[in-house]
Amino acid sequence: MIVNGTINGLQKGTVLLQKMQDTILISVDSISLNGESTFTLVDENVEPELYYLTLKEIDQEKIAFFGEKGEITINSKLEKLATAVKIEGSKSQRILDEYKEMIVKFNDKRLDLMKETFEAQVTKDDELIEKLDTDLQRLIKKRYLYSANFSIKNADSEVAPYIALTELYDANVSLLDTVNNSLSKKIKASKYGKKLDAFIKDIKENEK
């Protein structure tokens, strides 16, 4: 995997290419820049998985992206590193971006309901509070179902088990089972496919 990119506004600093190994974030490549803002980083990527592009000097802000074999281009701005980013060349990232577009809408709706609930609590409108709580529970259920259906729709992508692990970890195990059973043979054997299967087995074991 080759990651090329530009961070506009960056004149000096170290760019790190990182990923999770077990439970530890490790750097697989790095480049020190002095007077330029373009970079090239590489990793012997075996299968699609989540990577992080990090500036060593401000490592609390990271660009998360799905890396995979081939050439990926990442462009951003120093002052808005994670929010102004544009990523091209990764099919897995395009799938994840499609998912995130809808999740943003769910999050916005959740914030609206929380604001309305706070206002109802101030006015002590118990009937409205109860209604808003019901609406919130319905929204949470809809988000779970959307995440599961999206994963099933993309069952031949490593993004599917990744979404199940990060978005459905506290859902009913039957929903996780449904996603897991839909995965293609290739994805079941992938890093996130194996993790999802092990996660489900742990849940079932603890329920005994």
PDB file of C-alpha atoms in Angstrom, residues 46-182:
ATOM      1  CA  VAL A  46      -2.248  -7.768   3.350  1.00  0.00           C
ATOM      2  CA  GLU A  47      -5.950  -6.956   3.663  1.00  0.00           C
ATOM      3  CA  PRO A  48      -8.124  -3.864   4.134  1.00  0.00           C
ATOM      4  CA  GLU A  49      -8.000  -2.504   7.673  1.00  0.00           C
ATOM      5  CA  LEU A  50      -8.226   0.774   9.535  1.00  0.00           C
ATOM      6  CA  TYR A  51      -5.129   2.981   9.503  1.00  0.00           C
ATOM      7  CA  TYR A  52      -4.364   6.360  11.043  1.00  0.00           C
ATOM      8  CA  LEU A  53      -2.433   9.266   9.587  1.00  0.00           C
ATOM      9  CA  THR A  54      -0.964  11.238  12.477  1.00  0.00           C
ATOM     10  CA  LEU A  55       1.211  14.302  12.937  1.00  0.00           C
ATOM     11  CA  LYS A  56       3.700  13.465  15.676  1.00  0.00           C
ATOM     12  CA  GLU A  57       3.569  17.043  16.949  1.00  0.00           C
ATOM     13  CA  ILE A  58      -0.224  16.971  17.434  1.00  0.00           C
ATOM     14  CA  ASP A  59      -0.868  13.261  17.859  1.00  0.00           C
ATOM     15  CA  GLN A  60      -4.249  13.728  19.560  1.00  0.00           C
ATOM     16  CA  GLU A  61      -5.797  14.441  16.141  1.00  0.00           C
ATOM     17  CA  LYS A  62      -5.721  11.632  13.609  1.00  0.00           C
ATOM     18  CA  ILE A  63      -7.037  10.913  10.137  1.00  0.00           C
ATOM     19  CA  ALA A  64      -8.673   7.480  10.237  1.00  0.00           C
ATOM     20  CA  PHE A  65      -9.015   5.646   6.927  1.00  0.00           C
ATOM     21  CA  PHE A  66      -9.399   2.157   5.513  1.00  0.00           C
ATOM     22  CA  GLY A  67      -6.135   1.182   3.906  1.00  0.00           C
ATOM     23  CA  GLU A  68      -5.811  -1.525   1.273  1.00  0.00           C
ATOM     24  CA  LYS A  69      -3.462  -2.664  -1.476  1.00  0.00           C
ATOM     25  CA  GLY A  70      -2.771  -0.059  -4.130  1.00  0.00           C
ATOM     26  CA  GLU A  71      -2.265   3.687  -4.080  1.00  0.00           C
ATOM     27  CA  ILE A  72      -4.276   5.934  -1.779  1.00  0.00           C
ATOM     28  CA  THR A  73      -4.277   9.727  -1.815  1.00  0.00           C
ATOM     29  CA  ILE A  74      -4.988  11.727   1.330  1.00  0.00           C
ATOM     30  CA  ASN A  75      -5.177  15.524   1.248  1.00  0.00           C
ATOM     31  CA  SER A  76      -6.023  17.783   4.182  1.00  0.00           C
ATOM     32  CA  LYS A  77      -5.258  21.090   5.926  1.00  0.00           C
ATOM     33  CA  LEU A  78      -3.098  21.558   8.988  1.00  0.00           C
ATOM     34  CA  GLU A  79      -5.704  23.597  10.875  1.00  0.00           C
ATOM     35  CA  LYS A  80      -8.501  21.102  10.102  1.00  0.00           C
ATOM     36  CA  LEU A  81      -6.571  17.870   9.810  1.00  0.00           C
ATOM     37  CA  ALA A  82      -9.357  15.358  10.483  1.00  0.00           C
ATOM     38  CA  THR A  83     -12.323  17.388   9.222  1.00  0.00           C
ATOM     39  CA  ALA A  84     -11.026  18.813   5.920  1.00  0.00           C
ATOM     40  CA  VAL A  85      -9.637  15.510   4.712  1.00  0.00           C
ATOM     41  CA  LYS A  86     -10.273  14.031   1.259  1.00  0.00           C
ATOM     42  CA  ILE A  87      -9.393  10.380   0.686  1.00  0.00           C
ATOM     43  CA  GLU A  88      -9.241   8.704  -2.729  1.00  0.00           C
ATOM     44  CA  GLY A  89      -8.171   5.292  -3.992  1.00  0.00           C
ATOM     45  CA  SER A  90      -9.674   3.060  -1.298  1.00  0.00           C
ATOM     46  CA  LYS A  91     -12.834   1.129  -2.169  1.00  0.00           C
ATOM     47  CA  SER A  92     -13.271   0.188   1.502  1.00  0.00           C
ATOM     48  CA  GLN A  93     -13.071   3.852   2.516  1.00  0.00           C
ATOM     49  CA  ARG A  94     -15.795   4.773   0.020  1.00  0.00           C
ATOM     50  CA  ILE A  95     -18.072   2.170   1.603  1.00  0.00           C
ATOM     51  CA  LEU A  96     -17.281   3.456   5.099  1.00  0.00           C
ATOM     52  CA  ASP A  97     -17.897   7.056   4.006  1.00  0.00           C
ATOM     53  CA  GLU A  98     -21.314   6.071   2.636  1.00  0.00           C
ATOM     54  CA  TYR A  99     -22.154   4.547   6.010  1.00  0.00           C
ATOM     55  CA  LYS A 100     -20.918   7.584   7.933  1.00  0.00           C
ATOM     56  CA  GLU A 101     -23.078   9.960   5.882  1.00  0.00           C
ATOM     57  CA  MET A 102     -26.207   8.325   7.275  1.00  0.00           C
ATOM     58  CA  ILE A 103     -24.789   7.993  10.791  1.00  0.00           C
ATOM     59  CA  VAL A 104     -24.236  11.759  10.882  1.00  0.00           C
ATOM     60  CA  LYS A 105     -27.984  12.178  10.300  1.00  0.00           C
ATOM     61  CA  PHE A 106     -28.763   9.769  13.146  1.00  0.00           C
ATOM     62  CA  ASN A 107     -26.399  11.673  15.431  1.00  0.00           C
ATOM     63  CA  ASP A 108     -27.949  15.021  14.519  1.00  0.00           C
ATOM     64  CA  LYS A 109     -31.432  13.677  15.259  1.00  0.00           C
ATOM     65  CA  ARG A 110     -30.214  12.276  18.594  1.00  0.00           C
ATOM     66  CA  LEU A 111     -28.805  15.679  19.585  1.00  0.00           C
ATOM     67  CA  ASP A 112     -32.111  17.323  18.667  1.00  0.00           C
ATOM     68  CA  LEU A 113     -34.018  14.870  20.879  1.00  0.00           C
ATOM     69  CA  MET A 114     -31.614  15.406  23.768  1.00  0.00           C
ATOM     70  CA  LYS A 115     -32.047  19.178  23.474  1.00  0.00           C
ATOM     71  CA  GLU A 116     -35.840  18.832  23.432  1.00  0.00           C
ATOM     72  CA  THR A 117     -35.661  16.499  26.438  1.00  0.00           C
ATOM     73  CA  PHE A 118     -33.597  19.024  28.398  1.00  0.00           C
ATOM     74  CA  GLU A 119     -36.089  21.791  27.590  1.00  0.00           C
ATOM     75  CA  ALA A 120     -38.990  19.521  28.626  1.00  0.00           C
ATOM     76  CA  GLN A 121     -37.239  18.762  31.921  1.00  0.00           C
ATOM     77  CA  VAL A 122     -36.864  22.481  32.607  1.00  0.00           C
ATOM     78  CA  THR A 123     -40.592  23.013  32.104  1.00  0.00           C
ATOM     79  CA  LYS A 124     -41.362  19.725  33.924  1.00  0.00           C
ATOM     80  CA  ASP A 125     -43.466  18.454  31.019  1.00  0.00           C
ATOM     81  CA  ASP A 126     -43.546  14.770  32.031  1.00  0.00           C
ATOM     82  CA  GLU A 127     -45.769  13.721  29.133  1.00  0.00           C
ATOM     83  CA  LEU A 128     -43.386  15.230  26.585  1.00  0.00           C
ATOM     84  CA  ILE A 129     -40.360  13.752  28.384  1.00  0.00           C
ATOM     85  CA  GLU A 130     -41.908  10.281  28.107  1.00  0.00           C
ATOM     86  CA  LYS A 131     -42.687  10.796  24.409  1.00  0.00           C
ATOM     87  CA  LEU A 132     -39.156  12.015  23.676  1.00  0.00           C
ATOM     88  CA  ASP A 133     -37.674   9.045  25.511  1.00  0.00           C
ATOM     89  CA  THR A 134     -39.763   6.714  23.343  1.00  0.00           C
ATOM     90  CA  ASP A 135     -38.625   8.582  20.226  1.00  0.00           C
ATOM     91  CA  LEU A 136     -34.997   8.239  21.331  1.00  0.00           C
ATOM     92  CA  GLN A 137     -35.316   4.480  21.875  1.00  0.00           C
ATOM     93  CA  ARG A 138     -36.887   4.126  18.423  1.00  0.00           C
ATOM     94  CA  LEU A 139     -34.030   6.129  16.913  1.00  0.00           C
ATOM     95  CA  ILE A 140     -31.444   3.914  18.618  1.00  0.00           C
ATOM     96  CA  LYS A 141     -33.221   0.810  17.289  1.00  0.00           C
ATOM     97  CA  LYS A 142     -33.345   2.300  13.779  1.00  0.00           C
ATOM     98  CA  ARG A 143     -29.617   3.027  13.932  1.00  0.00           C
ATOM     99  CA  TYR A 144     -28.882  -0.549  14.973  1.00  0.00           C
ATOM    100  CA  LEU A 145     -31.019  -1.912  12.155  1.00  0.00           C
ATOM    101  CA  TYR A 146     -29.466   0.439   9.603  1.00  0.00           C
ATOM    102  CA  SER A 147     -25.965  -0.593  10.697  1.00  0.00           C
ATOM    103  CA  ALA A 148     -26.865  -4.282  10.484  1.00  0.00           C
ATOM    104  CA  ASN A 149     -28.560  -3.954   7.097  1.00  0.00           C
ATOM    105  CA  PHE A 150     -25.670  -1.904   5.713  1.00  0.00           C
ATOM    106  CA  SER A 151     -23.210  -4.567   6.878  1.00  0.00           C
ATOM    107  CA  ILE A 152     -25.291  -7.328   5.299  1.00  0.00           C
ATOM    108  CA  LYS A 153     -25.531  -5.339   2.069  1.00  0.00           C
ATOM    109  CA  ASN A 154     -21.728  -5.070   2.043  1.00  0.00           C
ATOM    110  CA  ALA A 155     -21.029  -8.594   3.287  1.00  0.00           C
ATOM    111  CA  ASP A 156     -18.120  -8.992   0.855  1.00  0.00           C
ATOM    112  CA  SER A 157     -16.231  -6.041   2.350  1.00  0.00           C
ATOM    113  CA  GLU A 158     -14.047  -5.901   5.468  1.00  0.00           C
ATOM    114  CA  VAL A 159     -16.049  -2.817   6.400  1.00  0.00           C
ATOM    115  CA  ALA A 160     -19.020  -5.059   7.298  1.00  0.00           C
ATOM    116  CA  PRO A 161     -17.490  -6.820  10.334  1.00  0.00           C
ATOM    117  CA  TYR A 162     -15.705  -3.584  11.274  1.00  0.00           C
ATOM    118  CA  ILE A 163     -19.062  -1.784  11.535  1.00  0.00           C
ATOM    119  CA  ALA A 164     -20.512  -4.674  13.539  1.00  0.00           C
ATOM    120  CA  LEU A 165     -17.603  -4.500  15.991  1.00  0.00           C
ATOM    121  CA  THR A 166     -17.631  -0.718  16.398  1.00  0.00           C
ATOM    122  CA  GLU A 167     -21.335   0.120  16.054  1.00  0.00           C
ATOM    123  CA  LEU A 168     -23.225  -3.023  17.118  1.00  0.00           C
ATOM    124  CA  TYR A 169     -21.047  -4.238  20.010  1.00  0.00           C
ATOM    125  CA  ASP A 170     -23.827  -3.551  22.530  1.00  0.00           C
ATOM    126  CA  ALA A 171     -26.690  -4.723  20.314  1.00  0.00           C
ATOM    127  CA  ASN A 172     -28.591  -7.960  20.789  1.00  0.00           C
ATOM    128  CA  VAL A 173     -26.328 -10.895  19.955  1.00  0.00           C
ATOM    129  CA  SER A 174     -28.917 -12.181  17.458  1.00  0.00           C
ATOM    130  CA  LEU A 175     -28.315  -9.045  15.370  1.00  0.00           C
ATOM    131  CA  LEU A 176     -24.579  -9.650  15.467  1.00  0.00           C
ATOM    132  CA  ASP A 177     -25.196 -13.274  14.498  1.00  0.00           C
ATOM    133  CA  THR A 178     -27.255 -12.175  11.505  1.00  0.00           C
ATOM    134  CA  VAL A 179     -24.418  -9.961  10.264  1.00  0.00           C
ATOM    135  CA  ASN A 180     -21.800 -12.632  10.940  1.00  0.00           C
ATOM    136  CA  ASN A 181     -23.749 -15.305   9.075  1.00  0.00           C
ATOM    137  CA  SER A 182     -24.112 -13.037   6.046  1.00  0.00           C
TER     138      SER A 182
END
